[in-house]
mmCIF file of C-alpha atoms in Angstrom:
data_model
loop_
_atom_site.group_PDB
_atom_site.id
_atom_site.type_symbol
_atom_site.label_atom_id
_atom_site.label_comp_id
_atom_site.label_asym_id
_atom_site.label_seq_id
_atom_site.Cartn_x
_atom_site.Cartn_y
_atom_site.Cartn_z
ATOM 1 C CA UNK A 1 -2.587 10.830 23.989
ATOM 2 C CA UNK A 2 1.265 11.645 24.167
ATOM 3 C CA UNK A 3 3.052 14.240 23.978
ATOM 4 C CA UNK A 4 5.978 12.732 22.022
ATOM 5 C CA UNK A 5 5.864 13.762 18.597
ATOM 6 C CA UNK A 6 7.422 10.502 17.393
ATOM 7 C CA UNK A 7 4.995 8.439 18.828
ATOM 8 C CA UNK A 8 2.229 10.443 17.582
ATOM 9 C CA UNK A 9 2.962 10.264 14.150
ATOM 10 C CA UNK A 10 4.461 6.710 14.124
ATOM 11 C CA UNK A 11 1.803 4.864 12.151
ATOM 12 C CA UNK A 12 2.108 7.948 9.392
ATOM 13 C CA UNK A 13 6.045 7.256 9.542
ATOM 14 C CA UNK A 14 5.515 3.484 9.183
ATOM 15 C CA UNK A 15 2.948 3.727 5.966
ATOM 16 C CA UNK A 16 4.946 6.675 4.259
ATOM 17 C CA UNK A 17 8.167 4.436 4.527
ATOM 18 C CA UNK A 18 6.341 1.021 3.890
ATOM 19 C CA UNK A 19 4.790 2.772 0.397
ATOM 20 C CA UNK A 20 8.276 4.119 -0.769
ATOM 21 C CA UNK A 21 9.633 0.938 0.065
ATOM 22 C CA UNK A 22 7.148 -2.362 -0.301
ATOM 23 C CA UNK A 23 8.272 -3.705 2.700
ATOM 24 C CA UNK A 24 7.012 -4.055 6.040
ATOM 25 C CA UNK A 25 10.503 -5.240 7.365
ATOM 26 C CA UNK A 26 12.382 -2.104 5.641
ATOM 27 C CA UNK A 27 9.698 0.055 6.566
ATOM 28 C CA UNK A 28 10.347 -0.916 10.319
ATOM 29 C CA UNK A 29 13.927 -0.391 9.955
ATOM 30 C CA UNK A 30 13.790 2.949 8.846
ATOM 31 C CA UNK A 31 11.210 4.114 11.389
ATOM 32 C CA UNK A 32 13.778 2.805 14.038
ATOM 33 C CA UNK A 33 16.626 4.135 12.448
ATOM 34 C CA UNK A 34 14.382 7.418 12.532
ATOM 35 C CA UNK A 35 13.896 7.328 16.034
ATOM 36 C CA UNK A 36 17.249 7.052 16.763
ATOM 37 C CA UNK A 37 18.048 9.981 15.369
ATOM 38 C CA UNK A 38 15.359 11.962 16.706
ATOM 39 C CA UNK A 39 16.251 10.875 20.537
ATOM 40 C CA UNK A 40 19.619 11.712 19.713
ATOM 41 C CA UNK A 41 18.397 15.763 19.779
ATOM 42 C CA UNK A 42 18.375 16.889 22.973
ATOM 43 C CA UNK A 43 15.493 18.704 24.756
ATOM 44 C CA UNK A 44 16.316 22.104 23.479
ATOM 45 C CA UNK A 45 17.123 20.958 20.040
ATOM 46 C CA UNK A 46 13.347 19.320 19.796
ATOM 47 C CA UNK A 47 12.247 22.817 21.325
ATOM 48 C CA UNK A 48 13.689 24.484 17.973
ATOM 49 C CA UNK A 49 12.004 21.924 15.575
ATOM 50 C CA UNK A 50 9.240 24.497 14.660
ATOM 51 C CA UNK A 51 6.906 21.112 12.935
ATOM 52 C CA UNK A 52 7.968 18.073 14.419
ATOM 53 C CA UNK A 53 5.951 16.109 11.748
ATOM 54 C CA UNK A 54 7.716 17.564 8.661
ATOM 55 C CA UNK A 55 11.063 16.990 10.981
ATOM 56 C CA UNK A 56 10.426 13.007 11.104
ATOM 57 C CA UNK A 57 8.931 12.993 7.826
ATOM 58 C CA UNK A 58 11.796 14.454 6.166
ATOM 59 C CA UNK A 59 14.425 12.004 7.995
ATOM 60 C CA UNK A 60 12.113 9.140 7.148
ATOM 61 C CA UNK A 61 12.040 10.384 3.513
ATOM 62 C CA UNK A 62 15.767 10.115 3.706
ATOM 63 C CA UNK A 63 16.383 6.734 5.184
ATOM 64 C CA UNK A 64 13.769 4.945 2.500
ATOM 65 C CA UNK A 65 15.678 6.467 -0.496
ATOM 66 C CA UNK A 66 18.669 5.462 1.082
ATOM 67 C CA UNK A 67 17.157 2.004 1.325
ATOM 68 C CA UNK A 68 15.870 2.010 -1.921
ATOM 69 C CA UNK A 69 19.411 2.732 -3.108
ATOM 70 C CA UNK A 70 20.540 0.490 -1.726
ATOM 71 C CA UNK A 71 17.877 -2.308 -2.399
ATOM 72 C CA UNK A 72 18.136 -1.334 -5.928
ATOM 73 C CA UNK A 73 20.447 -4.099 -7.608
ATOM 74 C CA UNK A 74 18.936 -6.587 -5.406
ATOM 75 C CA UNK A 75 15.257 -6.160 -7.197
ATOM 76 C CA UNK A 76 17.411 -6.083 -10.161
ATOM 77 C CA UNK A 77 18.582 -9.469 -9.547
ATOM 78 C CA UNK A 78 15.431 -11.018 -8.084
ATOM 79 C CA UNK A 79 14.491 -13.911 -9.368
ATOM 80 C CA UNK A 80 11.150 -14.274 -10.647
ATOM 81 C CA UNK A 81 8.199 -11.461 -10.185
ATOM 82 C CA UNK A 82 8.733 -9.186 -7.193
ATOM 83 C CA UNK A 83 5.657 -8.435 -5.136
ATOM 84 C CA UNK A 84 5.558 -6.087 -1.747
ATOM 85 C CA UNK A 85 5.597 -7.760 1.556
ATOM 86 C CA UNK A 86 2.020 -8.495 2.371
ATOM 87 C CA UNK A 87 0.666 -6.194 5.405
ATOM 88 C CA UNK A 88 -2.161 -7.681 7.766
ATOM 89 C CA UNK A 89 -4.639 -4.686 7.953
ATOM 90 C CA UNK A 90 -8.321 -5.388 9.121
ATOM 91 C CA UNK A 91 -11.637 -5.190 7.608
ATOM 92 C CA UNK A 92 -12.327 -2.540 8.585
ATOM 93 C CA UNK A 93 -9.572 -0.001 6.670
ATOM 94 C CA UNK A 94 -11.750 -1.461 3.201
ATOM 95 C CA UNK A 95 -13.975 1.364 4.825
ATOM 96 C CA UNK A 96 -11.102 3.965 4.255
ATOM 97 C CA UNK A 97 -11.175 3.853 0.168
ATOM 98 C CA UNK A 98 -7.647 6.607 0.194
ATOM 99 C CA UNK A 99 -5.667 4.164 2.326
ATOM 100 C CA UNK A 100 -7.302 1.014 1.081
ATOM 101 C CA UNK A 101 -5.737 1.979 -2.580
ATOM 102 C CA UNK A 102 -2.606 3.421 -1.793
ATOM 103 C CA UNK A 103 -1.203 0.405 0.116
ATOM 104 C CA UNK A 104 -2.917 -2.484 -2.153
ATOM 105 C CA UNK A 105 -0.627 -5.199 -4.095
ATOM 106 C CA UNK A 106 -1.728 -3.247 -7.127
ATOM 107 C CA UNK A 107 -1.098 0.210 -6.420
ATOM 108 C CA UNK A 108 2.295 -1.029 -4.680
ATOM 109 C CA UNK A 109 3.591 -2.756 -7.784
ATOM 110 C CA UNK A 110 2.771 0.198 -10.034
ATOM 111 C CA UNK A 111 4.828 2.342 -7.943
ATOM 112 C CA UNK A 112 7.208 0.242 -7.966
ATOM 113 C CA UNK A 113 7.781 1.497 -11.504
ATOM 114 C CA UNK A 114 8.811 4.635 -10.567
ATOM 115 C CA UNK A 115 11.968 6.295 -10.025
ATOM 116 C CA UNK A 116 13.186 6.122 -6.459
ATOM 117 C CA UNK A 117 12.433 10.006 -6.409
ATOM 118 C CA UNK A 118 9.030 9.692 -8.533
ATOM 119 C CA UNK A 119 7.811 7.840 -5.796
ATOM 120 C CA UNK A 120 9.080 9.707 -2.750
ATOM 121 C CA UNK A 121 7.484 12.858 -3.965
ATOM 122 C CA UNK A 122 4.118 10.890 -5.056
ATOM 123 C CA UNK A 123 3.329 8.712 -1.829
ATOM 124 C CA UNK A 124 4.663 12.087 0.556
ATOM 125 C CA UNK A 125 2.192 14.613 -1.939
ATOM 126 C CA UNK A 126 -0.770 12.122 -3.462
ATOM 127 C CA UNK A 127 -1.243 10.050 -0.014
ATOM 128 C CA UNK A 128 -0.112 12.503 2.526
ATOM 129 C CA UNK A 129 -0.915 16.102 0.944
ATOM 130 C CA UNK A 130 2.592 16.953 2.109
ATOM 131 C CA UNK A 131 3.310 20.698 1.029
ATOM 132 C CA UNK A 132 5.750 20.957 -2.135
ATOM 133 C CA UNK A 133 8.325 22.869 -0.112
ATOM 134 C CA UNK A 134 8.026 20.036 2.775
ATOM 135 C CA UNK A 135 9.091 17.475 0.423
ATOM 136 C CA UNK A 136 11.462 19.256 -1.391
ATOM 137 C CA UNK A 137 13.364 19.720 1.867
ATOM 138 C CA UNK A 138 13.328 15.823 2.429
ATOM 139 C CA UNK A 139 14.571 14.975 -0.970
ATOM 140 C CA UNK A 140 16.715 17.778 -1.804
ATOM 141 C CA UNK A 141 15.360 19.337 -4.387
ATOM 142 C CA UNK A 142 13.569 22.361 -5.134
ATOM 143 C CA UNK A 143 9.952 22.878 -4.592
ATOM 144 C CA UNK A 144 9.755 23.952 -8.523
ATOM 145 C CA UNK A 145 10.990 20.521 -9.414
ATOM 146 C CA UNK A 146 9.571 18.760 -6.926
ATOM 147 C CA UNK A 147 5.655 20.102 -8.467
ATOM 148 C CA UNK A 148 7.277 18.817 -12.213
ATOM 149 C CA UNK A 149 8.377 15.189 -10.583
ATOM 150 C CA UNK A 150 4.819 14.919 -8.815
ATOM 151 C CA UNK A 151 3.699 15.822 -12.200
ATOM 152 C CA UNK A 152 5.328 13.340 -14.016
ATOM 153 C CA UNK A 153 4.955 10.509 -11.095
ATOM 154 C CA UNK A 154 1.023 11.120 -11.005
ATOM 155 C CA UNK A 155 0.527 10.701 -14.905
ATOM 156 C CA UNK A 156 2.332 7.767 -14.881
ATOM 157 C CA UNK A 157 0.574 6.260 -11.989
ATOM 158 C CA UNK A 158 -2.991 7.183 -13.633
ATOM 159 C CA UNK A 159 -2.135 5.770 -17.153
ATOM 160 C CA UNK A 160 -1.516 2.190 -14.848
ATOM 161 C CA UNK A 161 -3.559 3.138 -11.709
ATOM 162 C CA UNK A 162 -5.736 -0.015 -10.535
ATOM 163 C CA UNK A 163 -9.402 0.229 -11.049
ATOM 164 C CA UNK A 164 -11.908 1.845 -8.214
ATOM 165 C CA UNK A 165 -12.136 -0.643 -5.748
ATOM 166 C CA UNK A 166 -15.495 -2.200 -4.920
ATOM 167 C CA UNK A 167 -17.278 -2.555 -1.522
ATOM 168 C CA UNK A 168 -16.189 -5.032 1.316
ATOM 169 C CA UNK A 169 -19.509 -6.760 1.133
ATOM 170 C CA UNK A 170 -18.906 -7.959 -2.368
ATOM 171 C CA UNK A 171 -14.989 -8.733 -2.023
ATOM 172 C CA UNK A 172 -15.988 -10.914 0.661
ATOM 173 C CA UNK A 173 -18.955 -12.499 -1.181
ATOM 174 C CA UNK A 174 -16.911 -13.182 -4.012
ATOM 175 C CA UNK A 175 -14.117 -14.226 -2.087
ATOM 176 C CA UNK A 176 -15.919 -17.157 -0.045
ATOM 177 C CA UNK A 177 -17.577 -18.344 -3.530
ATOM 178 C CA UNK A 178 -13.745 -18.759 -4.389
ATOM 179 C CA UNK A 179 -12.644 -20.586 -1.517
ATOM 180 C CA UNK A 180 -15.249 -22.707 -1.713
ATOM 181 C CA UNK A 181 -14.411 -23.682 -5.042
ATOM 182 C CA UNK A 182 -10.665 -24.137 -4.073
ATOM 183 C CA UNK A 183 -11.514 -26.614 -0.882
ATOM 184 C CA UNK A 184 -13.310 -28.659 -3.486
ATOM 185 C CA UNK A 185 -11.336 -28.620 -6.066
ATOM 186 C CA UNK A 186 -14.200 -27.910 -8.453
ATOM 187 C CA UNK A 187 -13.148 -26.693 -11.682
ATOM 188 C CA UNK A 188 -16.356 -24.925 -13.236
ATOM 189 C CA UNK A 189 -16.919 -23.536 -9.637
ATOM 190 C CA UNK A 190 -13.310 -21.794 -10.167
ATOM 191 C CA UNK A 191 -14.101 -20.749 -13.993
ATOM 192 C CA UNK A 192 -17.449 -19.205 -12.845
ATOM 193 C CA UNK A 193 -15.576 -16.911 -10.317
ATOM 194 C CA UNK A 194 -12.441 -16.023 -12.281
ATOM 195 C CA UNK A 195 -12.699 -13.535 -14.651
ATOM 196 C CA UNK A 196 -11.419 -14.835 -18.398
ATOM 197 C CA UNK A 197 -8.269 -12.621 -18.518
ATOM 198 C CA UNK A 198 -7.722 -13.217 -14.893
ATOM 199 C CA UNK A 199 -4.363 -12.706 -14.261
ATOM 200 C CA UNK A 200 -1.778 -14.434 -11.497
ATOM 201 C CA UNK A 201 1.631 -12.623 -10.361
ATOM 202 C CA UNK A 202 3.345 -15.077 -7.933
ATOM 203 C CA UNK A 203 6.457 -14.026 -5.999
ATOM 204 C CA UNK A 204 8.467 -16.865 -5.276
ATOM 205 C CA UNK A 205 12.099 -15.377 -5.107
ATOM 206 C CA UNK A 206 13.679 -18.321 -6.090
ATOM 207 C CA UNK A 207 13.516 -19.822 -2.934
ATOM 208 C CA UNK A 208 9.870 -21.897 -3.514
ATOM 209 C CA UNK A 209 8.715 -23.016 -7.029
ATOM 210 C CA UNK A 210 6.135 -20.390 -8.410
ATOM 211 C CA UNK A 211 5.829 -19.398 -11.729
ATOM 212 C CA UNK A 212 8.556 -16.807 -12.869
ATOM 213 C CA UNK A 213 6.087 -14.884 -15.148
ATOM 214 C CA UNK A 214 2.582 -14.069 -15.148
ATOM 215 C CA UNK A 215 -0.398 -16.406 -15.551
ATOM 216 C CA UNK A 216 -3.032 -15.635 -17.542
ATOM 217 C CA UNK A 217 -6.708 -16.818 -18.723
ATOM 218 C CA UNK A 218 -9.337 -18.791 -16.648
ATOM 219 C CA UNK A 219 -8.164 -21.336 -18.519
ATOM 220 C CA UNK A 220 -5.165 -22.212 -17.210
ATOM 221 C CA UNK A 221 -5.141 -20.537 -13.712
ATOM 222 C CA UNK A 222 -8.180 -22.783 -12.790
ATOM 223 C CA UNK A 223 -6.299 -26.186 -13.086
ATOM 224 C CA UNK A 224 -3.339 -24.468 -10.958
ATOM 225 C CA UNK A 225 -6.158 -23.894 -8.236
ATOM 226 C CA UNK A 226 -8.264 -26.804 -8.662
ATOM 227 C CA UNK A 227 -5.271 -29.524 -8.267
ATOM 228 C CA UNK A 228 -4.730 -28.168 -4.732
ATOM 229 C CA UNK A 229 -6.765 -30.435 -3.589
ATOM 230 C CA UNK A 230 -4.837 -33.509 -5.471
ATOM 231 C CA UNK A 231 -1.350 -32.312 -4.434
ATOM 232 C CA UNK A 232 -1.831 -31.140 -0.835
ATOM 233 C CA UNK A 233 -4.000 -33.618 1.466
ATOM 234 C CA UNK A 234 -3.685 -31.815 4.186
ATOM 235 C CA UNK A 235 -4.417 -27.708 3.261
ATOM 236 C CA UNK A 236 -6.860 -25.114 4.306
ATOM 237 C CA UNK A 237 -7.437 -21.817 2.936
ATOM 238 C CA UNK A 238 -8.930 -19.453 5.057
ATOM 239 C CA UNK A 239 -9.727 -15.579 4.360
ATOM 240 C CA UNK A 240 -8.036 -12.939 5.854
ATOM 241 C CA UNK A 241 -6.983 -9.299 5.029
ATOM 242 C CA UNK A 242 -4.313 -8.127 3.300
ATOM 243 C CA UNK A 243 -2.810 -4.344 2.400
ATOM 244 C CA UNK A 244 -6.712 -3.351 2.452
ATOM 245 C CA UNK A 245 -8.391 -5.917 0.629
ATOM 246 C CA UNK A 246 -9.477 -9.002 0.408
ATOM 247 C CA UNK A 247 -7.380 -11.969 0.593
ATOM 248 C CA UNK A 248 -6.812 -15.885 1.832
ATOM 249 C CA UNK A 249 -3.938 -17.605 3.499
ATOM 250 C CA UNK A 250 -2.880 -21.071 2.546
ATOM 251 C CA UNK A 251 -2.022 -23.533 5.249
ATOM 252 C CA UNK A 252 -0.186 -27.180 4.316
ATOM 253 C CA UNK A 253 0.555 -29.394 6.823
ATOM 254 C CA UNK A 254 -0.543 -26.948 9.466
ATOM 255 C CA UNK A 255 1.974 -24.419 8.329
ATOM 256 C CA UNK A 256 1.719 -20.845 6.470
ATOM 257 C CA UNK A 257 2.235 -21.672 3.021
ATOM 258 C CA UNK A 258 1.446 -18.937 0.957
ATOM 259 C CA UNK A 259 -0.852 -15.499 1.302
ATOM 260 C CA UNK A 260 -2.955 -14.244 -1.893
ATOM 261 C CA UNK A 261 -4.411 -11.058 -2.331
ATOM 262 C CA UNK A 262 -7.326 -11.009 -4.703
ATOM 263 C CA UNK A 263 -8.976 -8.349 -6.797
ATOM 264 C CA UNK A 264 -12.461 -8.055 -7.600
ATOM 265 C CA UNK A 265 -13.913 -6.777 -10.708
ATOM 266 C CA UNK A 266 -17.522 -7.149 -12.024
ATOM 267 C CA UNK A 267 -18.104 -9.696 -9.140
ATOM 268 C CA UNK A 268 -15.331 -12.459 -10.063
ATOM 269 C CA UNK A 269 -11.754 -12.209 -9.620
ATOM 270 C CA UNK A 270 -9.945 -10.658 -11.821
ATOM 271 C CA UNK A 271 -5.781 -10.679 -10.837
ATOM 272 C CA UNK A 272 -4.614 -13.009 -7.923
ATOM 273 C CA UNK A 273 -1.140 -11.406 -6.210
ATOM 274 C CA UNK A 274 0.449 -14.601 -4.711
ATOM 275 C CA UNK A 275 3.159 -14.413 -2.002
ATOM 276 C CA UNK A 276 5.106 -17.778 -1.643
ATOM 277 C CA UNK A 277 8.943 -16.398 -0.706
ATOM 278 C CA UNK A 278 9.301 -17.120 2.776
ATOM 279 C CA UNK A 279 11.058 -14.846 3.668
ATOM 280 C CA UNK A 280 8.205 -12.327 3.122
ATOM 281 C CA UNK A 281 5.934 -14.818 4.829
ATOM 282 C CA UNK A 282 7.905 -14.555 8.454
ATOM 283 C CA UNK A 283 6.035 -11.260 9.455
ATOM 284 C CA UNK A 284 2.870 -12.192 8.343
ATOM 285 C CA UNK A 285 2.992 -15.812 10.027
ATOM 286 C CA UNK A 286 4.162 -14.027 13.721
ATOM 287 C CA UNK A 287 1.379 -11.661 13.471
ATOM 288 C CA UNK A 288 -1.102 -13.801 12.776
ATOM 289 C CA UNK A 289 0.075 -16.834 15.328
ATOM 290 C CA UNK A 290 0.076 -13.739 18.005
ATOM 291 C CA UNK A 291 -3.366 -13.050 17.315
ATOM 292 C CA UNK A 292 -5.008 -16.554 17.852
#
């Protein structure tokens, strides 16, 4: 235990600012640039912070919509489909069904169709149960409006929200039927897992070929999976953990290639979330070659 209110609410910081923003690099940032400011007060001004926690949520708050601002024209300009940077969580937070949903690829990218606000005032009330006049302090509004905009935001997010998630013992069942079907290359072992309106969203940035909009059908995602095996001699896809659920990591060459996060519907697969840009591969790769 510690008695430093920053470090005892630093995982809540991260995750708040990692859901308003999508990004586990940003999210960092703005944690950091949170502590700064909050060992900048000195020991009598932390003595007058009557709720530490609403203190460093409401500066967090503040930092991610300034990031968001200022991220804004460059998801404008992105080429190709944006996904979230992919987050390396472990089995075992599939247990936690709250958390599981609020940081998956899916819930992530519908949020990402709300207003910078919108989704301030949804992640701090729907995920955190922060108090209307809490988050009305942290995004300058007033607690009235802030109950319409968490109004609005959770509509929104239920007319698109993703579909209950199902237990880790059939993701994972599914998921090695899948793999095993991608290491061989086998192309009714593929169509017998995928769903038939499976859908892929791959997030190249324009920096590694992917497709710019979404794939969709058995049909035609199969062949994309099956010819791994033809173009890449030397690849191995392996399972791992992403944002909750269950994904697999793709290795060419002995190097991190790309990360897929898969969902699982009615025992096949029903939308693949495929992370390719590199740039959103660096975290991921460091963490995991730490771990071996």
């Amino acid at each position: 235990m510690t008695d430093d209110p920053f470090v005892a609410h630093r995982g809540l910081l991260f995750t708040a600012a990692y859901e308003m923003l999508g990004s586990a690099a940003d999210a960092e940032d703005v944690v950091q640039e949170t502590w700064l400011r909050w060992a900048d007060l000195d020991t009598r001004a932390r003595t007058d912070v009557r709720d530490p926690r609403a203190y460093l949520v409401r500066i967090v708050t503040r930092q991610a919509l300034n990031r968001l601002r200022t991220l804004a024209r460059r998801r404008e300009e992105y080429v190709g489909e944006w996904l979230p940077e992919p987050l390396l969580t472990s089995p075992d937070v599939a247990e936690d069904v709250e958390l599981t949903e609020s940081v998956s690829f899916a819930m992530l990218t519908v949020l990402e169709t709300l207003g910078h606000t919108e989704r301030a005032v949804f992640v701090l009330r729907e995920v955190f149960d922060t108090p209307y006049d809490e988050i009305a302090a942290a995004v300058g509004k007033t607690p009235a409006a802030v109950r319409q905009i968490a109004h609005r935001a959770r509509e929104h997010v239920a007319a698109c929200r993703p579909r209950t998630p199902v237990s880790r013992a059939e993701q994972e069942a599914v998921v090695t039927r899948f793999l095993s079907a991608v290491r061989g290359g086998d192309l009714q072992q593929l169509l017998d897992v995928l769903a038939p309106d499976v859908v892929v969203i791959a997030d190249g940035g324009g920096f590694v070929a992917a497709p710019r909009r979404p794939v969709v059908g058995a049909r035609r995602v199969a062949p994309l999976l099956g010819n791994l095996v033809r173009l890449a001699v030397a690849f191995e896809a392996m399972p791992l953990w992403l944002n909750g659920g269950a994904a697999f990591r793709l290795d060419i060459d002995g190097e991190l290639a790309a990360v897929a996060s898969l969902v699982v519907e009615d025992g096949r697969i029903s939308r693949i979330y495929a992370v390719v840009n590199p740039h959103k591969l660096a975290r991921l790769d460091r963490e995991t070659r730490l771990s071996r």
